[in-house]
Amino acid sequence: MTYRANLPPSFLLLEQEGFLISSCLGSGLTDLRSAHVHNKGAFYSSLFNLSIGIERLLKALVIIEHIATNNLAVPTKKQLKSYGHNIEELYDQCVKIADARGVAVPARNSLNPIQKEIISLLSDFAQTTRYHNLDALNPSHVGRDPLDYWGQIVMAILEKDVPKSQKEKILIQSNVVASAIDDITVTIMHGLDKTPLSTEEALALQGLHDQAAKYAVLHVVKMLAPLRELTSELSHLAYTLNTPEPVFPQMQEFIQWLWDDRQYVLRKKRWP
């Protein structure tokens, strides 16, 4: 038997948005996991997908909360546009919503330093720095290079999260190989900050970045997991609104795969 639910447009539109959010977040985490100095494009695609996915998740939460508390009215376009693409402000608004509903979503100033920088980078990228490579062709342009910014975050992760023994192993191996080929090799490569790399640096950075990438993904997942809980809490309100059919879907089902399991996240290379 086929059941044809008369679902309202708001349900179907937010359902489509859920697929979009899930796809962007999954692609962003997958690209971030594979990004390194010789695969710089993956840094950019991860920034695009993560900034879009996180922004739209946060906006979806703001919209759902508004529908549930304003007699099914959706926010006006002007209200939504007031946030622009500012992921930091959207995150702060969702923290307020979570606090009001007793859901534990850490305030931005309670996040660890690396997570704060990741949110700042994604917010900057969503608003302006995604055009940095083109904008910076003009000598008068002043702005932060997102790739350089990622590089600084990577260095912080290497310092804080990656075991010293693992870093030393990579550095020793790159030194041995570089010493063996240095007299027959010319290296023309640049780091994430556009500085020229020596042969030894070019060999070492890929391995170091690969180690840092898994922890970068872990930091992002740790930020998103509480938002999954908030998504679940808000989505369940659909069944309390006394409507013939739910006005929005169970949005948490689109991001159910965001589990803060350290060993699982560190092992995983493809998302979801």
mmCIF file of C-alpha atoms in Angstrom:
data_model
loop_
_atom_site.group_PDB
_atom_site.id
_atom_site.type_symbol
_atom_site.label_atom_id
_atom_site.label_comp_id
_atom_site.label_asym_id
_atom_site.label_seq_id
_atom_site.Cartn_x
_atom_site.Cartn_y
_atom_site.Cartn_z
ATOM 1 C CA MET A 1 0.000 0.000 0.000
ATOM 2 C CA THR A 2 1.286 3.436 -0.915
ATOM 3 C CA TYR A 3 0.839 6.149 1.698
ATOM 4 C CA ARG A 4 0.718 9.626 0.235
ATOM 5 C CA ALA A 5 1.304 12.087 3.042
ATOM 6 C CA ASN A 6 0.126 15.601 2.392
ATOM 7 C CA LEU A 7 3.350 17.137 3.603
ATOM 8 C CA PRO A 8 3.518 20.942 3.691
ATOM 9 C CA PRO A 9 6.041 22.841 1.544
ATOM 10 C CA SER A 10 8.093 23.729 4.627
ATOM 11 C CA PHE A 11 8.696 20.026 5.296
ATOM 12 C CA LEU A 12 9.788 19.284 1.738
ATOM 13 C CA LEU A 13 12.015 22.358 1.464
ATOM 14 C CA LEU A 14 13.786 21.669 4.755
ATOM 15 C CA GLU A 15 14.129 18.027 3.749
ATOM 16 C CA GLN A 16 15.968 19.139 0.617
ATOM 17 C CA GLU A 17 18.051 21.451 2.773
ATOM 18 C CA GLY A 18 18.933 18.499 4.987
ATOM 19 C CA PHE A 19 20.309 16.555 2.033
ATOM 20 C CA LEU A 20 22.340 19.608 1.009
ATOM 21 C CA ILE A 21 23.728 20.112 4.531
ATOM 22 C CA SER A 22 24.674 16.452 4.900
ATOM 23 C CA SER A 23 26.385 16.355 1.513
ATOM 24 C CA CYS A 24 28.363 19.551 2.149
ATOM 25 C CA LEU A 25 29.523 18.470 5.596
ATOM 26 C CA GLY A 26 30.470 14.991 4.400
ATOM 27 C CA SER A 27 32.398 16.316 1.400
ATOM 28 C CA GLY A 28 34.062 18.990 3.526
ATOM 29 C CA LEU A 29 35.313 16.517 6.126
ATOM 30 C CA THR A 30 36.468 14.077 3.429
ATOM 31 C CA ASP A 31 38.378 16.823 1.604
ATOM 32 C CA LEU A 32 39.891 18.114 4.835
ATOM 33 C CA ARG A 33 41.107 14.624 5.705
ATOM 34 C CA SER A 34 42.952 14.349 2.377
ATOM 35 C CA ALA A 35 44.350 17.899 2.258
ATOM 36 C CA HIS A 36 48.086 18.526 2.440
ATOM 37 C CA VAL A 37 50.721 20.847 1.027
ATOM 38 C CA HIS A 38 50.777 19.014 -2.323
ATOM 39 C CA ASN A 39 46.975 18.813 -2.488
ATOM 40 C CA LYS A 40 46.077 22.426 -1.740
ATOM 41 C CA GLY A 41 42.867 22.219 -3.723
ATOM 42 C CA ALA A 42 41.449 19.924 -1.050
ATOM 43 C CA PHE A 43 41.933 22.683 1.534
ATOM 44 C CA TYR A 44 39.844 25.027 -0.606
ATOM 45 C CA SER A 45 37.092 22.500 -1.321
ATOM 46 C CA SER A 46 36.923 21.628 2.378
ATOM 47 C CA LEU A 47 36.579 25.321 3.238
ATOM 48 C CA PHE A 48 33.814 25.791 0.671
ATOM 49 C CA ASN A 49 31.856 22.733 1.745
ATOM 50 C CA LEU A 50 32.299 23.136 5.493
ATOM 51 C CA SER A 51 31.463 26.837 5.478
ATOM 52 C CA ILE A 52 28.334 26.234 3.379
ATOM 53 C CA GLY A 53 27.255 23.153 5.323
ATOM 54 C CA ILE A 54 27.753 24.704 8.760
ATOM 55 C CA GLU A 55 26.157 28.026 7.809
ATOM 56 C CA ARG A 56 23.085 26.313 6.401
ATOM 57 C CA LEU A 57 22.792 23.967 9.373
ATOM 58 C CA LEU A 58 22.865 26.928 11.754
ATOM 59 C CA LYS A 59 20.337 28.857 9.666
ATOM 60 C CA ALA A 60 18.064 25.811 9.511
ATOM 61 C CA LEU A 61 18.125 25.634 13.316
ATOM 62 C CA VAL A 62 17.249 29.332 13.588
ATOM 63 C CA ILE A 63 14.369 28.849 11.131
ATOM 64 C CA ILE A 64 12.977 25.744 12.842
ATOM 65 C CA GLU A 65 13.061 27.408 16.256
ATOM 66 C CA HIS A 66 11.282 30.449 14.808
ATOM 67 C CA ILE A 67 8.568 28.301 13.208
ATOM 68 C CA ALA A 68 8.006 26.410 16.447
ATOM 69 C CA THR A 69 7.722 29.534 18.601
ATOM 70 C CA ASN A 70 5.928 31.945 16.247
ATOM 71 C CA ASN A 71 2.712 30.165 15.261
ATOM 72 C CA LEU A 72 4.360 28.418 12.298
ATOM 73 C CA ALA A 73 5.619 31.689 10.790
ATOM 74 C CA VAL A 74 9.001 31.524 9.103
ATOM 75 C CA PRO A 75 11.578 34.291 9.533
ATOM 76 C CA THR A 76 11.443 37.002 6.900
ATOM 77 C CA LYS A 77 14.138 37.206 4.278
ATOM 78 C CA LYS A 78 15.296 40.430 5.948
ATOM 79 C CA GLN A 79 15.654 38.659 9.291
ATOM 80 C CA LEU A 80 17.754 35.891 7.774
ATOM 81 C CA LYS A 81 19.837 38.297 5.710
ATOM 82 C CA SER A 82 20.734 40.177 8.881
ATOM 83 C CA TYR A 83 23.044 37.271 9.717
ATOM 84 C CA GLY A 84 24.668 37.410 6.300
ATOM 85 C CA HIS A 85 27.224 34.622 6.080
ATOM 86 C CA ASN A 86 28.580 35.298 9.564
ATOM 87 C CA ILE A 87 29.014 31.800 10.967
ATOM 88 C CA GLU A 88 30.259 33.135 14.301
ATOM 89 C CA GLU A 89 27.068 35.150 14.882
ATOM 90 C CA LEU A 90 24.882 32.258 13.734
ATOM 91 C CA TYR A 91 26.706 29.914 16.106
ATOM 92 C CA ASP A 92 26.185 32.360 18.971
ATOM 93 C CA GLN A 93 22.463 32.552 18.173
ATOM 94 C CA CYS A 94 22.192 28.762 18.209
ATOM 95 C CA VAL A 95 23.956 28.686 21.584
ATOM 96 C CA LYS A 96 21.229 31.016 22.909
ATOM 97 C CA ILE A 97 18.554 28.719 21.488
ATOM 98 C CA ALA A 98 20.266 25.698 23.046
ATOM 99 C CA ASP A 99 20.546 27.388 26.443
ATOM 100 C CA ALA A 100 16.840 28.198 26.400
ATOM 101 C CA ARG A 101 16.026 24.541 25.754
ATOM 102 C CA GLY A 102 18.540 22.978 28.117
ATOM 103 C CA VAL A 103 20.769 21.538 25.393
ATOM 104 C CA ALA A 104 24.515 21.604 26.008
ATOM 105 C CA VAL A 105 26.090 23.519 23.126
ATOM 106 C CA PRO A 106 29.304 25.200 24.301
ATOM 107 C CA ALA A 107 29.568 28.959 23.895
ATOM 108 C CA ARG A 108 32.169 30.092 21.412
ATOM 109 C CA ASN A 109 34.456 31.406 24.157
ATOM 110 C CA SER A 110 34.301 27.957 25.803
ATOM 111 C CA LEU A 111 35.693 26.169 22.753
ATOM 112 C CA ASN A 112 39.358 25.252 22.720
ATOM 113 C CA PRO A 113 41.724 27.661 20.900
ATOM 114 C CA ILE A 114 41.950 25.516 17.771
ATOM 115 C CA GLN A 115 38.174 25.214 17.462
ATOM 116 C CA LYS A 116 37.795 28.979 17.889
ATOM 117 C CA GLU A 117 40.264 29.544 15.058
ATOM 118 C CA ILE A 118 38.480 27.034 12.817
ATOM 119 C CA ILE A 119 35.141 28.810 13.301
ATOM 120 C CA SER A 120 36.819 32.175 12.698
ATOM 121 C CA LEU A 121 38.447 30.899 9.503
ATOM 122 C CA LEU A 122 35.192 29.401 8.199
ATOM 123 C CA SER A 123 33.260 32.572 9.028
ATOM 124 C CA ASP A 124 35.849 34.745 7.266
ATOM 125 C CA PHE A 125 35.824 32.405 4.268
ATOM 126 C CA ALA A 126 32.026 32.418 4.047
ATOM 127 C CA GLN A 127 31.947 36.213 4.098
ATOM 128 C CA THR A 128 34.980 37.445 2.165
ATOM 129 C CA THR A 129 38.183 35.418 1.958
ATOM 130 C CA ARG A 130 36.844 32.825 -0.486
ATOM 131 C CA TYR A 131 37.730 35.448 -3.103
ATOM 132 C CA HIS A 132 41.176 36.128 -1.664
ATOM 133 C CA ASN A 133 43.220 34.781 -4.587
ATOM 134 C CA LEU A 134 41.456 37.121 -7.010
ATOM 135 C CA ASP A 135 41.083 40.075 -4.655
ATOM 136 C CA ALA A 136 44.754 39.968 -3.692
ATOM 137 C CA LEU A 137 45.794 40.556 -7.305
ATOM 138 C CA ASN A 138 45.018 44.186 -6.524
ATOM 139 C CA PRO A 139 47.992 45.605 -4.581
ATOM 140 C CA SER A 140 45.672 47.654 -2.372
ATOM 141 C CA HIS A 141 43.833 44.570 -1.087
ATOM 142 C CA VAL A 142 44.108 43.892 2.631
ATOM 143 C CA GLY A 143 42.880 40.527 3.815
ATOM 144 C CA ARG A 144 43.931 37.269 5.351
ATOM 145 C CA ASP A 145 44.911 34.433 3.024
ATOM 146 C CA PRO A 146 42.689 31.471 4.031
ATOM 147 C CA LEU A 147 45.340 28.946 2.994
ATOM 148 C CA ASP A 148 47.921 30.680 5.169
ATOM 149 C CA TYR A 149 45.352 30.763 7.990
ATOM 150 C CA TRP A 150 44.774 27.022 7.629
ATOM 151 C CA GLY A 151 48.526 26.537 7.710
ATOM 152 C CA GLN A 152 48.722 28.275 11.075
ATOM 153 C CA ILE A 153 45.914 26.088 12.419
ATOM 154 C CA VAL A 154 47.725 23.010 11.108
ATOM 155 C CA MET A 155 50.881 24.068 12.958
ATOM 156 C CA ALA A 156 48.872 24.505 16.169
ATOM 157 C CA ILE A 157 47.405 21.020 15.731
ATOM 158 C CA LEU A 158 50.858 19.553 15.124
ATOM 159 C CA GLU A 159 52.066 21.204 18.315
ATOM 160 C CA LYS A 160 49.101 20.199 20.480
ATOM 161 C CA ASP A 161 47.641 16.968 19.128
ATOM 162 C CA VAL A 162 50.107 14.970 17.022
ATOM 163 C CA PRO A 163 52.381 12.710 19.111
ATOM 164 C CA LYS A 164 56.010 13.823 19.208
ATOM 165 C CA SER A 165 57.211 10.351 18.221
ATOM 166 C CA GLN A 166 55.112 10.443 15.048
ATOM 167 C CA LYS A 167 56.456 13.860 14.065
ATOM 168 C CA GLU A 168 60.055 12.797 14.716
ATOM 169 C CA LYS A 169 59.604 9.673 12.584
ATOM 170 C CA ILE A 170 58.371 11.753 9.637
ATOM 171 C CA LEU A 171 61.178 14.297 10.010
ATOM 172 C CA ILE A 172 63.870 11.603 10.223
ATOM 173 C CA GLN A 173 62.556 9.803 7.144
ATOM 174 C CA SER A 174 62.350 13.006 5.116
ATOM 175 C CA ASN A 175 65.879 13.964 6.166
ATOM 176 C CA VAL A 176 67.260 10.604 5.057
ATOM 177 C CA VAL A 177 65.527 10.747 1.670
ATOM 178 C CA ALA A 178 66.424 14.406 1.096
ATOM 179 C CA SER A 179 70.093 13.726 1.883
ATOM 180 C CA ALA A 180 70.126 10.876 -0.618
ATOM 181 C CA ILE A 181 68.600 12.834 -3.510
ATOM 182 C CA ASP A 182 69.537 16.434 -2.774
ATOM 183 C CA ASP A 183 72.450 16.616 -5.220
ATOM 184 C CA ILE A 184 70.289 15.388 -8.112
ATOM 185 C CA THR A 185 67.054 17.179 -7.205
ATOM 186 C CA VAL A 186 65.649 20.643 -7.750
ATOM 187 C CA THR A 187 62.607 21.441 -5.614
ATOM 188 C CA ILE A 188 60.227 24.161 -6.800
ATOM 189 C CA MET A 189 57.378 24.041 -4.337
ATOM 190 C CA HIS A 190 55.730 26.439 -1.913
ATOM 191 C CA GLY A 191 54.134 26.025 1.481
ATOM 192 C CA LEU A 192 50.658 27.091 2.502
ATOM 193 C CA ASP A 193 52.085 30.538 3.259
ATOM 194 C CA LYS A 194 53.632 30.725 -0.243
ATOM 195 C CA THR A 195 57.228 30.474 1.032
ATOM 196 C CA PRO A 196 59.598 28.274 -1.023
ATOM 197 C CA LEU A 197 60.218 24.796 0.368
ATOM 198 C CA SER A 198 63.469 22.903 0.581
ATOM 199 C CA THR A 199 63.489 19.301 -0.615
ATOM 200 C CA GLU A 200 63.413 18.087 2.975
ATOM 201 C CA GLU A 201 60.482 20.360 3.851
ATOM 202 C CA ALA A 202 58.565 19.283 0.753
ATOM 203 C CA LEU A 203 59.013 15.656 1.774
ATOM 204 C CA ALA A 204 58.151 16.196 5.442
ATOM 205 C CA LEU A 205 55.134 18.468 5.142
ATOM 206 C CA GLN A 206 52.921 15.974 3.344
ATOM 207 C CA GLY A 207 53.330 13.458 6.152
ATOM 208 C CA LEU A 208 52.958 16.103 8.850
ATOM 209 C CA HIS A 209 49.843 17.525 7.225
ATOM 210 C CA ASP A 210 48.358 14.044 6.911
ATOM 211 C CA GLN A 211 48.811 13.530 10.642
ATOM 212 C CA ALA A 212 47.346 16.948 11.441
ATOM 213 C CA ALA A 213 44.367 16.450 9.112
ATOM 214 C CA LYS A 214 42.821 13.655 11.156
ATOM 215 C CA TYR A 215 42.905 15.846 14.262
ATOM 216 C CA ALA A 216 41.510 18.815 12.330
ATOM 217 C CA VAL A 217 38.549 16.636 11.370
ATOM 218 C CA LEU A 218 38.194 15.609 15.012
ATOM 219 C CA HIS A 219 38.031 19.255 16.107
ATOM 220 C CA VAL A 220 35.303 19.980 13.547
ATOM 221 C CA VAL A 221 33.272 16.921 14.548
ATOM 222 C CA LYS A 222 33.555 17.881 18.220
ATOM 223 C CA MET A 223 32.036 21.267 17.351
ATOM 224 C CA LEU A 224 29.252 19.756 15.256
ATOM 225 C CA ALA A 225 28.192 16.895 17.549
ATOM 226 C CA PRO A 226 26.450 19.190 20.097
ATOM 227 C CA LEU A 227 24.644 20.891 17.206
ATOM 228 C CA ARG A 228 23.335 17.480 16.186
ATOM 229 C CA GLU A 229 21.787 17.184 19.653
ATOM 230 C CA LEU A 230 20.219 20.633 19.305
ATOM 231 C CA THR A 231 18.914 19.658 15.865
ATOM 232 C CA SER A 232 17.250 16.604 17.377
ATOM 233 C CA GLU A 233 15.688 18.618 20.203
ATOM 234 C CA LEU A 234 14.250 21.231 17.833
ATOM 235 C CA SER A 235 13.110 18.725 15.212
ATOM 236 C CA HIS A 236 11.035 16.834 17.766
ATOM 237 C CA LEU A 237 8.972 20.001 18.218
ATOM 238 C CA ALA A 238 7.343 19.144 14.880
ATOM 239 C CA TYR A 239 5.136 16.664 16.749
ATOM 240 C CA THR A 240 3.995 19.207 19.356
ATOM 241 C CA LEU A 241 2.564 21.846 17.018
ATOM 242 C CA ASN A 242 -0.897 20.328 16.514
ATOM 243 C CA THR A 243 -0.681 20.232 12.720
ATOM 244 C CA PRO A 244 -2.094 17.471 10.445
ATOM 245 C CA GLU A 245 1.416 16.661 9.220
ATOM 246 C CA PRO A 246 4.798 17.726 10.615
ATOM 247 C CA VAL A 247 5.866 21.114 9.265
ATOM 248 C CA PHE A 248 9.545 20.177 9.257
ATOM 249 C CA PRO A 249 11.396 16.843 9.093
ATOM 250 C CA GLN A 250 13.572 15.174 11.688
ATOM 251 C CA MET A 251 16.628 17.107 10.541
ATOM 252 C CA GLN A 252 18.985 15.234 12.871
ATOM 253 C CA GLU A 253 18.620 12.193 10.629
ATOM 254 C CA PHE A 254 20.685 13.966 7.966
ATOM 255 C CA ILE A 255 23.635 14.382 10.351
ATOM 256 C CA GLN A 256 23.173 11.292 12.505
ATOM 257 C CA TRP A 257 26.651 10.169 11.436
ATOM 258 C CA LEU A 258 28.348 13.024 13.330
ATOM 259 C CA TRP A 259 29.443 11.088 16.410
ATOM 260 C CA ASP A 260 32.150 12.378 18.713
ATOM 261 C CA ASP A 261 34.000 9.069 18.980
ATOM 262 C CA ARG A 262 37.711 9.901 19.022
ATOM 263 C CA GLN A 263 39.117 6.635 17.667
ATOM 264 C CA TYR A 264 36.387 6.299 15.042
ATOM 265 C CA VAL A 265 36.923 9.855 13.790
ATOM 266 C CA LEU A 266 40.720 9.556 13.700
ATOM 267 C CA ARG A 267 40.494 6.367 11.624
ATOM 268 C CA LYS A 268 37.828 7.553 9.194
ATOM 269 C CA LYS A 269 38.904 9.015 5.847
ATOM 270 C CA ARG A 270 35.642 9.255 3.926
ATOM 271 C CA TRP A 271 32.500 10.900 5.278
ATOM 272 C CA PRO A 272 29.754 10.261 6.075
#
